[in-house]
CSV table of C-alpha atoms and ligand atoms in Angstrom, one decimal:
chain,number,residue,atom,x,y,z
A,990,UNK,CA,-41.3,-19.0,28.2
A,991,UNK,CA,-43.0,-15.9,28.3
A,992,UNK,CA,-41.0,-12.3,29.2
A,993,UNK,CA,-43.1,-10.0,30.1
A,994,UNK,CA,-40.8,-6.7,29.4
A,995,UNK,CA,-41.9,-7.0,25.8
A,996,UNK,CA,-45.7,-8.1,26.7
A,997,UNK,CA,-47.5,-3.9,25.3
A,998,UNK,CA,-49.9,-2.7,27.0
A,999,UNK,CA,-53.6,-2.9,25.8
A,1000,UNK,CA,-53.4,-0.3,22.8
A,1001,UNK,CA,-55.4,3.1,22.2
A,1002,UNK,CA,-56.7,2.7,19.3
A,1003,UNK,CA,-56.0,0.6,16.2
A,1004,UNK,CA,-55.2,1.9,13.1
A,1005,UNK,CA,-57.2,1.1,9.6
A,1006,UNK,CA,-54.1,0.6,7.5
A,1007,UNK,CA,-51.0,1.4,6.8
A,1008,UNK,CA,-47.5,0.3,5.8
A,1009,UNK,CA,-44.1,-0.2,7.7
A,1010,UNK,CA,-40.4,-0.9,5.6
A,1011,UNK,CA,-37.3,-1.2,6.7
A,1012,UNK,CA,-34.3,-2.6,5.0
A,1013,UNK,CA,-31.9,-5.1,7.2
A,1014,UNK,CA,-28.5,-6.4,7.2
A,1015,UNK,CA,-27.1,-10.0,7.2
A,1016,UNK,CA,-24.3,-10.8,9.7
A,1017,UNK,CA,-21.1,-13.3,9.6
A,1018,UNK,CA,-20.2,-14.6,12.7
A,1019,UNK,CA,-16.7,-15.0,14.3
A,1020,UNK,CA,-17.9,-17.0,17.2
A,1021,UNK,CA,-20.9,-19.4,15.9
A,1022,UNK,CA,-24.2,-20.2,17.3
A,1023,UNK,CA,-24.4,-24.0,17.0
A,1024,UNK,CA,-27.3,-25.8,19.1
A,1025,UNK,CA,-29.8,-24.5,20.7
A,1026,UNK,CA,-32.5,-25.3,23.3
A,1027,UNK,CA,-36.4,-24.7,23.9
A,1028,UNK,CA,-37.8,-20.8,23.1
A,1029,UNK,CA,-34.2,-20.1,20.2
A,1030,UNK,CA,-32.0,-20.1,23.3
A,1031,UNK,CA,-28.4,-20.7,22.4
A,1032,UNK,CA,-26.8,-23.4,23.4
A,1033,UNK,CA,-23.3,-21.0,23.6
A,1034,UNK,CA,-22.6,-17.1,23.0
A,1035,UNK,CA,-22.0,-16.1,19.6
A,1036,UNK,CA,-20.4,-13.0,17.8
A,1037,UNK,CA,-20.9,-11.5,14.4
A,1038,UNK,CA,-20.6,-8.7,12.0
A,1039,UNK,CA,-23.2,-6.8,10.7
A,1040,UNK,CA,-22.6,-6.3,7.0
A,1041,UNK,CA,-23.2,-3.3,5.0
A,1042,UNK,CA,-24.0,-4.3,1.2
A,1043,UNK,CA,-25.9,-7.9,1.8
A,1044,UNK,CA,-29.3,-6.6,3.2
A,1045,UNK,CA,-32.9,-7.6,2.7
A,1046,UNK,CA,-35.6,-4.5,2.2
A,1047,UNK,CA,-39.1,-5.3,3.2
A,1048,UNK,CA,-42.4,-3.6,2.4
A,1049,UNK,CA,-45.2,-4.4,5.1
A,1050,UNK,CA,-49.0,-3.2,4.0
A,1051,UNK,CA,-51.6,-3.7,6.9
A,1052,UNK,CA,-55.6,-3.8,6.6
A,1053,UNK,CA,-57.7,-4.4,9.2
A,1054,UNK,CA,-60.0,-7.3,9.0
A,1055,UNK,CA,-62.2,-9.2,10.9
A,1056,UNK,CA,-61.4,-13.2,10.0
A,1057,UNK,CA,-60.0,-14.8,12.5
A,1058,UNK,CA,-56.2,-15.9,12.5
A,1059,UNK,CA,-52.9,-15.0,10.7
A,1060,UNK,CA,-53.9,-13.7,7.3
A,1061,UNK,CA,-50.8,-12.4,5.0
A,1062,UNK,CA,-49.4,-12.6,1.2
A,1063,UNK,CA,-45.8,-12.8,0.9
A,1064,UNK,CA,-43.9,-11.6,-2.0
A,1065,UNK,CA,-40.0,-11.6,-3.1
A,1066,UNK,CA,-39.2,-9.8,-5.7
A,1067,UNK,CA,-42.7,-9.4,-6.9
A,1068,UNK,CA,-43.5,-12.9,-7.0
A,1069,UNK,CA,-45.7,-14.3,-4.6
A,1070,UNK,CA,-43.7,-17.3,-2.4
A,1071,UNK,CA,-46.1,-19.9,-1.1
A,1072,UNK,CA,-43.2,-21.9,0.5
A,1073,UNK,CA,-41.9,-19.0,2.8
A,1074,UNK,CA,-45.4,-19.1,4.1
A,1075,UNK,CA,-45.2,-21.7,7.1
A,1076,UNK,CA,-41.8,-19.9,8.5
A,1077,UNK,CA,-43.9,-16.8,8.9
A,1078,UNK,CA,-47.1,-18.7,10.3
A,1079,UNK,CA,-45.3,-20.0,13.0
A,1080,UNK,CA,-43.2,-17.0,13.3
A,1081,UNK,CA,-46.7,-15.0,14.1
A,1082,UNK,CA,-47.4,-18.1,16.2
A,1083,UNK,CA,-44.4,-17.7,18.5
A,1084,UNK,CA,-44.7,-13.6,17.9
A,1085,UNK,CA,-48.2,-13.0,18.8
A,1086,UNK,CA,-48.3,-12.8,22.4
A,1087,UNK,CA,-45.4,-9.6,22.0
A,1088,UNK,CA,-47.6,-7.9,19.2
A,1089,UNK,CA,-51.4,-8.9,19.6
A,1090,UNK,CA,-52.1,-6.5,16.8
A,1091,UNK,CA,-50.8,-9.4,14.3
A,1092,UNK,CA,-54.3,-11.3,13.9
A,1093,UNK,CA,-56.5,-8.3,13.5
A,1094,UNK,CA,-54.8,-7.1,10.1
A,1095,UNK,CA,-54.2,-8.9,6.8
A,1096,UNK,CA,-50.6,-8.0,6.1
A,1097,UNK,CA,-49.4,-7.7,2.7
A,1098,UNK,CA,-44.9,-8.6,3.3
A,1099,UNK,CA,-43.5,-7.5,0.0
A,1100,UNK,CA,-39.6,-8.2,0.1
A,1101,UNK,CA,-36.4,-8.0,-1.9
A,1102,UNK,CA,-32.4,-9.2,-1.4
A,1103,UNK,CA,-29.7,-7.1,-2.7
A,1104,UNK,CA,-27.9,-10.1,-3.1
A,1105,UNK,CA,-29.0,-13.0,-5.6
A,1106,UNK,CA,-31.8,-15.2,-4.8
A,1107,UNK,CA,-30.5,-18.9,-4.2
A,1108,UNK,CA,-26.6,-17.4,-4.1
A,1109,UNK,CA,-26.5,-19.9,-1.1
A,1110,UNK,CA,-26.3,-16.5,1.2
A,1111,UNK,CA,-28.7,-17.1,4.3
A,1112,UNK,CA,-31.5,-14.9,3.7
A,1113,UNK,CA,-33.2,-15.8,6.9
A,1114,UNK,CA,-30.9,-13.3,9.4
A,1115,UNK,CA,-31.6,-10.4,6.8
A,1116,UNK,CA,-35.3,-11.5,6.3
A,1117,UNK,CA,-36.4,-11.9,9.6
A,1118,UNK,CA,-34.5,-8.7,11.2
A,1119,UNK,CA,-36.1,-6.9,8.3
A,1120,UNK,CA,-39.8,-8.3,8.9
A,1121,UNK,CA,-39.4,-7.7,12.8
A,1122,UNK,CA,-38.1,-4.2,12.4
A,1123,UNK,CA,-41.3,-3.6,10.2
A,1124,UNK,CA,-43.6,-5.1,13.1
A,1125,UNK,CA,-42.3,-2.7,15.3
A,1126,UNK,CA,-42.4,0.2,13.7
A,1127,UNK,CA,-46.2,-0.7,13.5
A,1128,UNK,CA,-46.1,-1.5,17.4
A,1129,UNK,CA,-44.8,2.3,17.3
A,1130,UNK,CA,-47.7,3.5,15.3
A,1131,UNK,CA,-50.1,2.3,17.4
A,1132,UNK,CA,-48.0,3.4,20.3
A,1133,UNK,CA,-45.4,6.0,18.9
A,1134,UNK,CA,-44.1,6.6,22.9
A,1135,UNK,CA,-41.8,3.8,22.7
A,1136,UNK,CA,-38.0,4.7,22.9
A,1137,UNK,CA,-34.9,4.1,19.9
A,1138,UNK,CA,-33.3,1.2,22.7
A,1139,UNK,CA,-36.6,-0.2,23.0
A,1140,UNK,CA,-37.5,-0.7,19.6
A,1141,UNK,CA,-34.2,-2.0,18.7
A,1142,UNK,CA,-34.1,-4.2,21.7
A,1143,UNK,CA,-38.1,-6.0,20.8
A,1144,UNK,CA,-37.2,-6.1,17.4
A,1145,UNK,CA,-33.8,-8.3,18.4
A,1146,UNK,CA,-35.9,-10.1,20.8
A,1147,UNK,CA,-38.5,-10.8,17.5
A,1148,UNK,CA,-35.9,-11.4,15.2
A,1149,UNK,CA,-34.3,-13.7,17.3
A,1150,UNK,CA,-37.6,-16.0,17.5
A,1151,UNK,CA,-37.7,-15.8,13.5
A,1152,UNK,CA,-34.2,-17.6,13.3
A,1153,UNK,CA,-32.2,-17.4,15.7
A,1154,UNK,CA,-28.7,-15.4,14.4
A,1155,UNK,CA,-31.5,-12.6,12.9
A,1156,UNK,CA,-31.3,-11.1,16.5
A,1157,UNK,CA,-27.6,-9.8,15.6
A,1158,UNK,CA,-28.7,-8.2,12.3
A,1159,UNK,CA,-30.5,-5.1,14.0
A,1160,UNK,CA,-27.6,-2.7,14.9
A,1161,UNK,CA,-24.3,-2.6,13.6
A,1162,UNK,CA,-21.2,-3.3,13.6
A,1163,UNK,CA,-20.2,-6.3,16.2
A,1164,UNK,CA,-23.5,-7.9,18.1
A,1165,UNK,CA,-22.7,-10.6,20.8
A,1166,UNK,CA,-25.7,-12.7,21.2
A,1167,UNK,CA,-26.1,-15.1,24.3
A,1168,UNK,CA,-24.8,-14.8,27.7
A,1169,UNK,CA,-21.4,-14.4,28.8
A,1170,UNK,CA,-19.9,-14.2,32.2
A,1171,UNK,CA,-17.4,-11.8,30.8
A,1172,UNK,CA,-20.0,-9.4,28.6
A,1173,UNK,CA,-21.6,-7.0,30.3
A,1174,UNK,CA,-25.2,-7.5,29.0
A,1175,UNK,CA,-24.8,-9.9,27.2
A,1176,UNK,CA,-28.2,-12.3,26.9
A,1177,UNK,CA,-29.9,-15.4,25.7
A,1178,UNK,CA,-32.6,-13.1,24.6
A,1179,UNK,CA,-31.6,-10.3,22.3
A,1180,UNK,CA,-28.7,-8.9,20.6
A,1181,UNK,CA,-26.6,-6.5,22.1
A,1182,UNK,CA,-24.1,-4.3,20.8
A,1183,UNK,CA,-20.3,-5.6,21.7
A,1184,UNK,CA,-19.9,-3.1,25.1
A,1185,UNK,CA,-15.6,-2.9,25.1
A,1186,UNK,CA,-13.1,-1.1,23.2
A,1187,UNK,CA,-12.5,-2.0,19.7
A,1188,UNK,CA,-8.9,-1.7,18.0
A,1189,UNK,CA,-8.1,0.4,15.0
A,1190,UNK,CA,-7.2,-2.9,12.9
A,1191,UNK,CA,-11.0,-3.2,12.7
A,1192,UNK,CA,-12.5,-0.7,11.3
A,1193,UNK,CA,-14.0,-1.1,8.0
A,1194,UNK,CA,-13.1,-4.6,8.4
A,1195,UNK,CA,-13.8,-6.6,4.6
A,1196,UNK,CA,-15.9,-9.8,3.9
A,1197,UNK,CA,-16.0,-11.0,0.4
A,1198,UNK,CA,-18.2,-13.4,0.2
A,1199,UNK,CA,-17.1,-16.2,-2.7
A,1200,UNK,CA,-20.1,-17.7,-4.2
A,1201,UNK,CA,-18.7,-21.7,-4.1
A,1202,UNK,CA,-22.9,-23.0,-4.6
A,1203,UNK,CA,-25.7,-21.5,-5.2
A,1204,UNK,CA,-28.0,-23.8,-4.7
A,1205,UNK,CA,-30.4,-24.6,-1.7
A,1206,UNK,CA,-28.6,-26.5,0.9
A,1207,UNK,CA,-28.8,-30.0,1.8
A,1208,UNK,CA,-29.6,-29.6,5.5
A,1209,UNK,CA,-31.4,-26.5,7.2
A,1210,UNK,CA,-29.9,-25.0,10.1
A,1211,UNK,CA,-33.1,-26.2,11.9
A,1212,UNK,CA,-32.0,-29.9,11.5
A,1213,UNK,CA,-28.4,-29.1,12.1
A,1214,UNK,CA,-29.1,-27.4,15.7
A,1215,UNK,CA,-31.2,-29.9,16.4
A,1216,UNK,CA,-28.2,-32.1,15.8
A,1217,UNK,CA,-26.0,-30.8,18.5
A,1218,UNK,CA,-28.8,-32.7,20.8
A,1219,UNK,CA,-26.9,-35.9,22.0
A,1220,UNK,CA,-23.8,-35.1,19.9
A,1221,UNK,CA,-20.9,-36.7,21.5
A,1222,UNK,CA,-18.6,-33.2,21.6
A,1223,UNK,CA,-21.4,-30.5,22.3
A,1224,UNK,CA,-20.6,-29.8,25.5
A,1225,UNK,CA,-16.8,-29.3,24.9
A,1226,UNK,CA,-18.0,-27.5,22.0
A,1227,UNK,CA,-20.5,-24.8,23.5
A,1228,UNK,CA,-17.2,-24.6,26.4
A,1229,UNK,CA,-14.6,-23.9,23.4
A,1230,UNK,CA,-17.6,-20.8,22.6
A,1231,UNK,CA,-17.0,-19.3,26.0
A,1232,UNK,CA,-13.0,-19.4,26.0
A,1233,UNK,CA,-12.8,-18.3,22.2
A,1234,UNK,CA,-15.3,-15.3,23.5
A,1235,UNK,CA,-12.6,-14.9,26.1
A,1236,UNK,CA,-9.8,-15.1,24.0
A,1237,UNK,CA,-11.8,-12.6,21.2
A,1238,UNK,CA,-12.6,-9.9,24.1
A,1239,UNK,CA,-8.5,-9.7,24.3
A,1240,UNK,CA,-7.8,-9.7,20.5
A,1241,UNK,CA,-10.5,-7.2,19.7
A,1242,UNK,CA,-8.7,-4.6,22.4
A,1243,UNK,CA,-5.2,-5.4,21.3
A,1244,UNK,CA,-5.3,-5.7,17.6
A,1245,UNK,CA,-3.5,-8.8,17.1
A,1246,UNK,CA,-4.4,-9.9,14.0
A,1247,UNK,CA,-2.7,-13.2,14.2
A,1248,UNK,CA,-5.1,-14.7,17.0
A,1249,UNK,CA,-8.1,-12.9,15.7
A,1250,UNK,CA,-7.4,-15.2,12.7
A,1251,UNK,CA,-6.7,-18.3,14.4
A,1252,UNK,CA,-10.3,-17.9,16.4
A,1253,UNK,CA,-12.2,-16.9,13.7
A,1254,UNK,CA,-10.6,-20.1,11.3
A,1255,UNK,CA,-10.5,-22.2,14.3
A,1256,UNK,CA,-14.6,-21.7,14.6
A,1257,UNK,CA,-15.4,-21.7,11.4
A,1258,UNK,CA,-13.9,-25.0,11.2
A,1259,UNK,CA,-15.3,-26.2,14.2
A,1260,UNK,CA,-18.9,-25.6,13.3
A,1261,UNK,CA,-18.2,-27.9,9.9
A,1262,UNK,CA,-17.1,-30.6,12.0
A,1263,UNK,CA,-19.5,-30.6,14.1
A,1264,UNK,CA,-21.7,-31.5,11.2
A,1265,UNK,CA,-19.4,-34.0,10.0
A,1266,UNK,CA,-19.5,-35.6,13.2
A,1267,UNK,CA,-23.2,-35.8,14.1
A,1268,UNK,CA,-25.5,-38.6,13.7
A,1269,UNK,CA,-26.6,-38.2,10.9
A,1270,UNK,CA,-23.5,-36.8,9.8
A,1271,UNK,CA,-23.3,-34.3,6.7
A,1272,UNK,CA,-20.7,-32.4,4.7
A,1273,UNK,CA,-21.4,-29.0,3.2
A,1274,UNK,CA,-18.3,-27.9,2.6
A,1275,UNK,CA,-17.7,-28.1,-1.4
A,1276,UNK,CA,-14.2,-29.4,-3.5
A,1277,UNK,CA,-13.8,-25.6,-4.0
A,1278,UNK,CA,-14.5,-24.6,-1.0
A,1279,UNK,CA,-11.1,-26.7,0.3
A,1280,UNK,CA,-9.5,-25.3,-2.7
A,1281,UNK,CA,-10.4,-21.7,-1.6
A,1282,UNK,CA,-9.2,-22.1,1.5
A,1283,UNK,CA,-5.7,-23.9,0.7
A,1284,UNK,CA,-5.0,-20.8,-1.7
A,1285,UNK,CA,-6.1,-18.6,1.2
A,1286,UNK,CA,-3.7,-20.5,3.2
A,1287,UNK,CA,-0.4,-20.5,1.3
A,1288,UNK,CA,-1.3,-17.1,-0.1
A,1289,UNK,CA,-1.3,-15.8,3.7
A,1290,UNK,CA,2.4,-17.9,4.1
A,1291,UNK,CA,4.2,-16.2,0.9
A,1292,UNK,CA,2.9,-12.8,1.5
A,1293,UNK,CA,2.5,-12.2,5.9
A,1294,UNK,CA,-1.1,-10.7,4.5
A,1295,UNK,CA,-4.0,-10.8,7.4
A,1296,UNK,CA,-6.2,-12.7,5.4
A,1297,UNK,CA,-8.5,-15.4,6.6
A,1298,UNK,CA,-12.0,-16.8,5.9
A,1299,UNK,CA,-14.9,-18.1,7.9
A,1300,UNK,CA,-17.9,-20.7,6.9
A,1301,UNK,CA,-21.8,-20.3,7.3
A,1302,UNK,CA,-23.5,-23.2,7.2
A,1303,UNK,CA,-22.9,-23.6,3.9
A,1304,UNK,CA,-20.3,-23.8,1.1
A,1305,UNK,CA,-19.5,-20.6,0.7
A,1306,UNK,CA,-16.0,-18.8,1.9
A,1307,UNK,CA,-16.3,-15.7,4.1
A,1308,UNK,CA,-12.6,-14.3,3.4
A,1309,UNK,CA,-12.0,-11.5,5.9
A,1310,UNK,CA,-9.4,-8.8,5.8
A,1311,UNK,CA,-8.0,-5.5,7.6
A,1312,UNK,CA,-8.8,-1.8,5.4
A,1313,UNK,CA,-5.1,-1.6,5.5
A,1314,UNK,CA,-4.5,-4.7,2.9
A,1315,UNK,CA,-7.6,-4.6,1.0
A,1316,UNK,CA,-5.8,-3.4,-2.2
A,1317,UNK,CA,-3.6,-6.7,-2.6
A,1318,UNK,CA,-6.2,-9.0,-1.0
A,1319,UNK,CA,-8.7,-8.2,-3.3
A,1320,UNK,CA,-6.7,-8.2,-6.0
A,1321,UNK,CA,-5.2,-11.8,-4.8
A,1322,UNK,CA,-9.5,-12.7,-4.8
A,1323,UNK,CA,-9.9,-11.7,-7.8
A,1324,UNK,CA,-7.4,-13.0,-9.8
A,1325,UNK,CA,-6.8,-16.7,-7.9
A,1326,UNK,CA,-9.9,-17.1,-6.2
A,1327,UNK,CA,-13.1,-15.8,-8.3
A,1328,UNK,CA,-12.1,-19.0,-10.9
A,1329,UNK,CA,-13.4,-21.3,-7.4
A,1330,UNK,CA,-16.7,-19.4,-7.7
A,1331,UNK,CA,-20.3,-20.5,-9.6
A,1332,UNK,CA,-19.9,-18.5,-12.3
A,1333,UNK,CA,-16.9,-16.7,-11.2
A,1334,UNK,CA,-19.5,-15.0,-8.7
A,1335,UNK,CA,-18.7,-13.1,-5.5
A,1336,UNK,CA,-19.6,-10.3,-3.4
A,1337,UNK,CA,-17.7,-7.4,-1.6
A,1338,UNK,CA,-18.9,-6.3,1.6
A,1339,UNK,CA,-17.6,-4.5,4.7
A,1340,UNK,CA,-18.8,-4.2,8.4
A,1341,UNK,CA,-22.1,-1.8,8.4
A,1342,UNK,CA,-23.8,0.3,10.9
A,1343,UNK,CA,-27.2,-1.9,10.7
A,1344,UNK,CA,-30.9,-1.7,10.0
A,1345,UNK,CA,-32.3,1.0,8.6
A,1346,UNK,CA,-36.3,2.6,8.2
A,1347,UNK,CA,-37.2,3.0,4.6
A,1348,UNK,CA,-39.0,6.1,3.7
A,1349,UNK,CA,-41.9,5.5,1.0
B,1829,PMV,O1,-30.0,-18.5,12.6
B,1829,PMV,P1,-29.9,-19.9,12.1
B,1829,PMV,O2,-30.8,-20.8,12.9
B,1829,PMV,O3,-30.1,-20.0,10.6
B,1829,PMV,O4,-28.5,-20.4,12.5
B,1829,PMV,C1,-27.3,-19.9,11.8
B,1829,PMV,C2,-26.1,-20.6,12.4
B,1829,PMV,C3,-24.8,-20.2,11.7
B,1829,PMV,O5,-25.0,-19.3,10.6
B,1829,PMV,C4,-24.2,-21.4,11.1
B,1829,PMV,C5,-23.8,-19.6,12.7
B,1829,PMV,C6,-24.1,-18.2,13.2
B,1829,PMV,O6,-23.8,-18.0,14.4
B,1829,PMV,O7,-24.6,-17.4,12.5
């Protein structure tokens, strides 16, 4: 599938060298991307918040050379990472027909998390935002008439063929990916900024993120999506996206706190049994995961607090929370839920505005 919008024309000139960073964003999402066909189509619509404090920062040097192929060194946090290597070959791969400049440099990728290495956090939506953004502001060196909605638009487009929920980690602060008959824009292809009116109740809305496992997951996403393939409940599944979309578009305008909660849990949970009912089937949920969220639970009963949490595909807890009840909730987190965490470990972060350039 090749789409021609984001197909540059021949360019001027190309540059000797030079260097591109930008720092990126991770995003949690409400309505999950589960599945997905040929080209990182999703199988259903999806919508996330950006974060603000959970970002990846990447450095992008670029010499020209004349070998043929992909030639790059990739770094994290100083030290060079063989393994991260064949993600970003056949990123370039699928890439290189959008940005023909990639096989005539050697690229230098040097990038750092603010959060912890192997905290279990997905660095691949932050990452691959972060390394597409830098592309294109080298697409706009070498042609610097290309427009802000433009740029942000390619570098979803990118993104998105990196791994696939790294399209929603460009702009900020709630990204609908995949099409919906009730979103207007809304598209398999790129990110787009939620178009309708957004309630006061979220603003500043809170994720902590509780650190339940640190440690590299059992299954990649890859294998799960692939997964949803010949799953016995994908279709109702990918239908229960678009209604909870639906039923989202109504609680995001109203307010109500109550159903907002009941979607987001209701996903979250749904995306965990999905795994747990696929063939293979696998659990990634933790013991203190379910403890976590049965505190959550009868915390929310005793106190009428809008709490609630979501899942990644992982084991961590996503708890989420209004502006307006952050005081109690996070002291509720920190004195009944931290002792669930690896090493008591968690991190507070809020919806964010999304990428940014870095100036070096
Ligand atoms: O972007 P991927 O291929 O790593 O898939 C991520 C899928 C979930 O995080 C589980 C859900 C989502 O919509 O972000």
């Amino acid at each position: 599938m090749i789409v021609n919008e984001f197909i540059p024309k021949p360019y001027q000139h190309l540059l000797d060298r030079g260097i591109a960073a930008y720092s990126a964003p991770s995003n949690i999402a409400l309505v999950k991307y589960w599945g997905k066909k040929a080209h990182q189509i999703p199988a259903n619509p999806s919508i996330s918040f950006t974060l603000n404090n959970c970002k990846t920062t990447t450095v992008l040097k670029y010499e020209k050379k004349t070998s043929e192929g992909f030639s790059f060194d990739v770094f994290l946090e100083g030290v060079i990472q063989e393994d991260f290597k064949p993600k970003i070959e056949q990123f370039f791969s699928r890439i290189e027909i959008y940005l023909p400049f990639l096989s005539a440099y050697h690229f230098v990728i040097e990038t750092s998390n603010t959060f912890p290495h192997s905290s279990g956090i997905a660095s691949s939506a932050s990452g691959m935002s972060a390394l597409a953004l830098c592309l294109m502001q080298i697409e706009q060196q070498l042609n610097p008439t290309i427009s802000k909605e433009f740029f942000n638009k390619k570098a979803s487009f990118l993104a998105r063929l990196g791994s696939g929920s790294a399209c929603r980690s460009i702009e900020g602060n709630l990204i609908v990916w995949g099409a919906h008959a009730n979103i207007k824009g809304s598209s398999d292809l790129v990110g787009v900024k939620y178009p309708y009116e957004v309630h006061q109740n979220f603003k500043n809305y809170h994720d902590t993120i509780l650190l339940v496992d640190k440690g590299e997951k059992q299954v990649s996403s890859t294998v799960g999506h692939n997964l949803m393939h010949n799953h016995p409940f994908a279709e109702q599944r990918f239908e229960q996206a678009h209604s909870n979309m639906d039923a989202l578009i109504l609680v995001l305008k109203s307010g109500d706190l109550n159903t907002f909660i009941s979607i987001v849990e209701r996903e979250a949970l749904t995306l965990h049994a999905m795994m747990m009912s696929s063939d293979p089937y696998f659990i990634l949920m933790k013991p203190n995961t379910l403890q976590i969220i049965n505190k959550l639970w009868e915390f929310r009963a005793k106190t009428g607090l809008h709490i609630c949490f979501t899942l990644d595909a992982g084991a961590n807890v996503h708890v989420l929370f209004p502006e307006s009840e952050a005081k109690q909730i996070q002291e509720f987190i920190k004195t009944e839920l931290a002792v669930h965490c690896q090493n008591g470990h968690f991190i507070e972060d809020m919806l964010g505005q999304g990428a940014q350039p870095i100036k070096i």
